[in-house]
């Protein structure tokens, strides 16, 4: 029933959007109706969208992989060496608070090709994944940790045998958020300089005053981010069947 309500809500939103686009914004064309956006989307076709989508997905994907690898590895390090946890979390927080729009030009000067955009995408996900992984590692059952210690296991054995499995639900919660964050970082990187990608296509459409195309690109980026979030959530659900689920 809730899904039905959700679908009805989306339908009502589209109807209101259509009416507002054809009345309030009819002259300015700042908010085109959905039917015109879909028409422009069909006119541009797959040949226009796919090369740009592929470029953005490639950059966001590498950034997601590197950022998550750094975040998870850093979480392992902090849980094993509590003395550096406070300083490590402060460092991670500083990296999260860095304005990507400000450091992007610096990275573009220092690195060639897609490296600067991959770094921006990675920076966008490190802190989120680090927090999720760290919370999950701390949630390990104390009895299981004591049992490993009683049989002669050390911290690394506890990490491998107990903490890693216990961390998966919280880790995937962080990875879900990291997926759209990586897309955002990649698109911002494309804004600052790239040959192709959704960010480049959006800038070109804005400069040519192609309003419907600009909205179409924005909706395509939103759909990709939502798909990445949903795919990560699905993988997390399949790999952690023991984890408690929120009420449907």
CSV table of C-alpha atoms in Angstrom, one decimal:
chain,number,residue,atom,x,y,z
A,1,UNK,CA,0.0,0.0,0.0
A,2,UNK,CA,2.8,2.4,0.8
A,3,UNK,CA,4.4,1.8,-2.6
A,4,UNK,CA,1.0,2.6,-4.1
A,5,UNK,CA,0.9,5.9,-2.2
A,6,UNK,CA,4.5,6.6,-3.3
A,7,UNK,CA,3.6,6.1,-7.0
A,8,UNK,CA,0.5,8.2,-6.6
A,9,UNK,CA,2.6,11.0,-5.0
A,10,UNK,CA,5.1,10.9,-8.0
A,11,UNK,CA,2.2,11.0,-10.4
A,12,UNK,CA,0.7,14.1,-8.7
A,13,UNK,CA,4.1,15.8,-8.7
A,14,UNK,CA,4.5,15.2,-12.4
A,15,UNK,CA,1.0,16.6,-13.1
A,16,UNK,CA,1.7,19.7,-11.0
A,17,UNK,CA,5.1,20.1,-12.7
A,18,UNK,CA,3.4,19.9,-16.1
A,19,UNK,CA,0.8,22.5,-15.2
A,20,UNK,CA,3.3,24.9,-13.6
A,21,UNK,CA,5.8,24.5,-16.5
A,22,UNK,CA,3.0,25.4,-19.1
A,23,UNK,CA,1.6,28.3,-17.1
A,24,UNK,CA,3.8,30.0,-14.5
A,25,UNK,CA,7.1,29.4,-16.4
A,26,UNK,CA,5.7,29.5,-19.9
A,27,UNK,CA,7.5,32.7,-20.8
A,28,UNK,CA,10.8,32.3,-19.0
A,29,UNK,CA,11.1,28.6,-19.8
A,30,UNK,CA,13.2,28.2,-16.7
A,31,UNK,CA,11.2,25.1,-15.6
A,32,UNK,CA,10.0,23.3,-18.7
A,33,UNK,CA,7.2,20.7,-18.4
A,34,UNK,CA,8.1,17.0,-18.2
A,35,UNK,CA,6.6,16.3,-21.7
A,36,UNK,CA,9.0,18.8,-23.3
A,37,UNK,CA,12.0,17.4,-21.4
A,38,UNK,CA,11.1,13.8,-22.6
A,39,UNK,CA,10.6,15.1,-26.1
A,40,UNK,CA,14.1,16.7,-26.1
A,41,UNK,CA,15.5,13.5,-24.5
A,42,UNK,CA,14.1,11.4,-27.3
A,43,UNK,CA,15.4,13.9,-29.9
A,44,UNK,CA,18.9,13.8,-28.5
A,45,UNK,CA,18.9,10.1,-28.4
A,46,UNK,CA,21.2,7.4,-27.0
A,47,UNK,CA,24.1,8.6,-29.3
A,48,UNK,CA,24.2,11.9,-27.3
A,49,UNK,CA,23.7,10.5,-23.8
A,50,UNK,CA,25.7,7.3,-23.8
A,51,UNK,CA,29.2,8.7,-24.4
A,52,UNK,CA,28.7,11.3,-21.6
A,53,UNK,CA,27.1,8.8,-19.2
A,54,UNK,CA,30.0,6.3,-19.9
A,55,UNK,CA,32.6,9.0,-19.2
A,56,UNK,CA,31.0,10.0,-15.9
A,57,UNK,CA,30.4,6.5,-14.8
A,58,UNK,CA,34.0,5.6,-15.4
A,59,UNK,CA,35.3,8.5,-13.4
A,60,UNK,CA,32.7,8.0,-10.6
A,61,UNK,CA,33.3,4.3,-10.5
A,62,UNK,CA,37.1,4.6,-10.0
A,63,UNK,CA,36.6,7.3,-7.4
A,64,UNK,CA,34.1,5.1,-5.6
A,65,UNK,CA,36.5,2.2,-5.6
A,66,UNK,CA,39.5,4.2,-4.4
A,67,UNK,CA,37.6,6.3,-1.9
A,68,UNK,CA,36.0,3.2,-0.4
A,69,UNK,CA,39.3,1.3,-0.3
A,70,UNK,CA,40.9,4.2,1.6
A,71,UNK,CA,38.0,4.6,3.9
A,72,UNK,CA,37.8,0.9,4.8
A,73,UNK,CA,41.5,0.6,5.2
A,74,UNK,CA,41.7,3.6,7.4
A,75,UNK,CA,38.8,2.2,9.5
A,76,UNK,CA,40.8,-1.0,10.0
A,77,UNK,CA,43.8,1.0,11.1
A,78,UNK,CA,41.9,3.1,13.6
A,79,UNK,CA,40.1,0.2,15.2
A,80,UNK,CA,43.4,-1.7,15.6
A,81,UNK,CA,45.3,1.4,17.0
A,82,UNK,CA,42.9,3.3,19.2
A,83,UNK,CA,45.6,5.8,20.2
A,84,UNK,CA,45.5,7.4,16.8
A,85,UNK,CA,41.7,7.3,16.3
A,86,UNK,CA,41.0,10.8,17.5
A,87,UNK,CA,43.7,12.4,15.2
A,88,UNK,CA,42.7,10.1,12.4
A,89,UNK,CA,39.0,11.1,12.6
A,90,UNK,CA,40.0,14.7,12.7
A,91,UNK,CA,42.1,14.3,9.6
A,92,UNK,CA,39.2,12.5,7.8
A,93,UNK,CA,36.8,15.2,8.8
A,94,UNK,CA,39.0,17.9,7.4
A,95,UNK,CA,39.2,16.0,4.1
A,96,UNK,CA,35.4,15.8,4.1
A,97,UNK,CA,35.0,19.5,4.8
A,98,UNK,CA,37.3,20.6,2.0
A,99,UNK,CA,35.2,22.4,-0.6
A,100,UNK,CA,35.6,20.3,-3.8
A,101,UNK,CA,34.8,23.3,-6.0
A,102,UNK,CA,37.9,25.1,-4.4
A,103,UNK,CA,40.4,22.2,-4.6
A,104,UNK,CA,39.2,21.0,-8.0
A,105,UNK,CA,41.2,23.6,-10.0
A,106,UNK,CA,44.3,22.8,-7.9
A,107,UNK,CA,44.0,19.1,-8.6
A,108,UNK,CA,43.4,19.9,-12.3
A,109,UNK,CA,46.8,21.7,-12.4
A,110,UNK,CA,48.6,18.9,-10.5
A,111,UNK,CA,47.2,15.9,-12.3
A,112,UNK,CA,46.5,15.1,-16.0
A,113,UNK,CA,43.6,13.3,-17.6
A,114,UNK,CA,40.9,11.9,-15.4
A,115,UNK,CA,43.0,11.7,-12.3
A,116,UNK,CA,41.8,15.0,-10.8
A,117,UNK,CA,38.1,14.0,-11.3
A,118,UNK,CA,38.8,10.5,-9.8
A,119,UNK,CA,40.4,12.2,-6.8
A,120,UNK,CA,37.4,14.5,-6.3
A,121,UNK,CA,35.0,11.5,-6.5
A,122,UNK,CA,37.2,9.6,-4.0
A,123,UNK,CA,37.3,12.5,-1.6
A,124,UNK,CA,33.5,12.7,-1.7
A,125,UNK,CA,33.1,9.2,-0.3
A,126,UNK,CA,36.0,8.6,2.0
A,127,UNK,CA,34.5,10.0,5.2
A,128,UNK,CA,31.1,8.5,4.7
A,129,UNK,CA,32.5,5.0,4.2
A,130,UNK,CA,35.0,5.5,7.1
A,131,UNK,CA,32.2,6.3,9.5
A,132,UNK,CA,30.0,3.4,8.4
A,133,UNK,CA,32.9,0.9,8.6
A,134,UNK,CA,34.1,2.2,12.0
A,135,UNK,CA,30.6,2.0,13.5
A,136,UNK,CA,30.2,-1.5,12.1
A,137,UNK,CA,33.6,-2.7,13.4
A,138,UNK,CA,32.8,-1.3,16.9
A,139,UNK,CA,29.4,-3.2,16.9
A,140,UNK,CA,31.1,-6.6,17.0
A,141,UNK,CA,29.7,-8.9,19.7
A,142,UNK,CA,31.8,-8.6,22.8
A,143,UNK,CA,31.4,-12.2,23.8
A,144,UNK,CA,32.7,-13.3,20.4
A,145,UNK,CA,35.7,-11.1,20.7
A,146,UNK,CA,36.4,-12.5,24.2
A,147,UNK,CA,36.1,-16.0,22.8
A,148,UNK,CA,38.7,-15.4,20.1
A,149,UNK,CA,41.0,-13.9,22.8
A,150,UNK,CA,40.5,-16.9,25.1
A,151,UNK,CA,41.7,-19.2,22.3
A,152,UNK,CA,44.8,-17.1,21.8
A,153,UNK,CA,43.7,-14.9,19.0
A,154,UNK,CA,45.0,-11.3,18.8
A,155,UNK,CA,43.5,-8.1,17.5
A,156,UNK,CA,44.0,-9.0,13.9
A,157,UNK,CA,42.3,-12.4,14.4
A,158,UNK,CA,39.4,-10.6,16.0
A,159,UNK,CA,39.2,-8.3,13.1
A,160,UNK,CA,39.2,-11.1,10.5
A,161,UNK,CA,37.0,-13.6,12.4
A,162,UNK,CA,34.5,-11.3,14.1
A,163,UNK,CA,34.6,-7.5,13.4
A,164,UNK,CA,34.6,-7.7,9.6
A,165,UNK,CA,31.4,-9.7,9.4
A,166,UNK,CA,29.7,-7.6,12.1
A,167,UNK,CA,30.6,-4.4,10.2
A,168,UNK,CA,28.9,-5.3,6.9
A,169,UNK,CA,25.4,-3.9,7.6
A,170,UNK,CA,26.8,-0.5,8.7
A,171,UNK,CA,29.4,-0.6,6.0
A,172,UNK,CA,26.8,-1.0,3.3
A,173,UNK,CA,24.8,1.8,4.7
A,174,UNK,CA,27.9,4.0,4.1
A,175,UNK,CA,28.5,2.6,0.7
A,176,UNK,CA,24.9,3.4,-0.3
A,177,UNK,CA,25.5,7.0,0.4
A,178,UNK,CA,28.9,6.9,-1.1
A,179,UNK,CA,27.6,5.9,-4.6
A,180,UNK,CA,25.6,9.1,-5.4
A,181,UNK,CA,28.4,11.2,-3.6
A,182,UNK,CA,30.9,9.8,-6.1
A,183,UNK,CA,28.7,10.8,-9.0
A,184,UNK,CA,28.5,14.3,-7.6
A,185,UNK,CA,32.2,14.5,-7.2
A,186,UNK,CA,32.8,13.3,-10.7
A,187,UNK,CA,30.3,15.7,-12.2
A,188,UNK,CA,31.9,18.7,-10.3
A,189,UNK,CA,35.2,17.6,-11.6
A,190,UNK,CA,33.9,17.6,-15.2
A,191,UNK,CA,32.6,21.2,-14.6
A,192,UNK,CA,36.1,22.2,-13.9
A,193,UNK,CA,37.6,20.8,-17.0
A,194,UNK,CA,36.9,17.6,-19.1
A,195,UNK,CA,36.4,16.6,-22.7
A,196,UNK,CA,33.2,14.6,-22.1
A,197,UNK,CA,30.8,13.6,-19.4
A,198,UNK,CA,27.4,14.7,-18.0
A,199,UNK,CA,29.0,17.8,-16.4
A,200,UNK,CA,30.5,18.9,-19.7
A,201,UNK,CA,27.3,18.3,-21.6
A,202,UNK,CA,25.3,20.3,-19.0
A,203,UNK,CA,27.7,23.3,-19.3
A,204,UNK,CA,27.4,23.2,-23.1
A,205,UNK,CA,23.6,23.0,-23.0
A,206,UNK,CA,23.4,25.9,-20.5
A,207,UNK,CA,25.6,28.0,-22.7
A,208,UNK,CA,23.5,27.3,-25.7
A,209,UNK,CA,20.3,28.0,-23.7
A,210,UNK,CA,19.0,24.5,-24.3
A,211,UNK,CA,16.8,24.5,-21.2
A,212,UNK,CA,15.0,21.2,-21.9
A,213,UNK,CA,18.3,19.4,-22.6
A,214,UNK,CA,19.8,20.8,-19.4
A,215,UNK,CA,17.0,19.4,-17.4
A,216,UNK,CA,17.2,16.1,-19.2
A,217,UNK,CA,20.9,15.8,-18.4
A,218,UNK,CA,20.2,16.7,-14.8
A,219,UNK,CA,17.5,14.1,-14.6
A,220,UNK,CA,19.8,11.5,-16.2
A,221,UNK,CA,22.4,12.2,-13.6
A,222,UNK,CA,19.8,11.9,-10.8
A,223,UNK,CA,18.6,8.6,-12.2
A,224,UNK,CA,22.1,7.2,-12.4
A,225,UNK,CA,22.7,8.2,-8.8
A,226,UNK,CA,19.5,6.6,-7.7
A,227,UNK,CA,20.4,3.4,-9.6
A,228,UNK,CA,23.8,3.3,-8.0
A,229,UNK,CA,22.2,3.7,-4.5
A,230,UNK,CA,19.6,1.0,-5.2
A,231,UNK,CA,22.2,-1.4,-6.6
A,232,UNK,CA,24.4,-1.0,-3.6
A,233,UNK,CA,21.4,-1.5,-1.3
A,234,UNK,CA,20.4,-4.6,-3.1
A,235,UNK,CA,24.0,-6.1,-2.9
A,236,UNK,CA,24.0,-5.2,0.8
A,237,UNK,CA,20.7,-6.9,1.4
A,238,UNK,CA,21.9,-10.1,-0.4
A,239,UNK,CA,25.2,-10.2,1.4
A,240,UNK,CA,23.8,-9.5,4.9
A,241,UNK,CA,20.6,-11.6,5.3
A,242,UNK,CA,21.1,-11.7,9.0
A,243,UNK,CA,21.0,-7.9,9.4
A,244,UNK,CA,17.8,-6.3,10.9
A,245,UNK,CA,15.7,-4.5,8.3
A,246,UNK,CA,13.7,-1.3,8.7
A,247,UNK,CA,10.0,-1.7,8.5
A,248,UNK,CA,8.7,-1.7,4.9
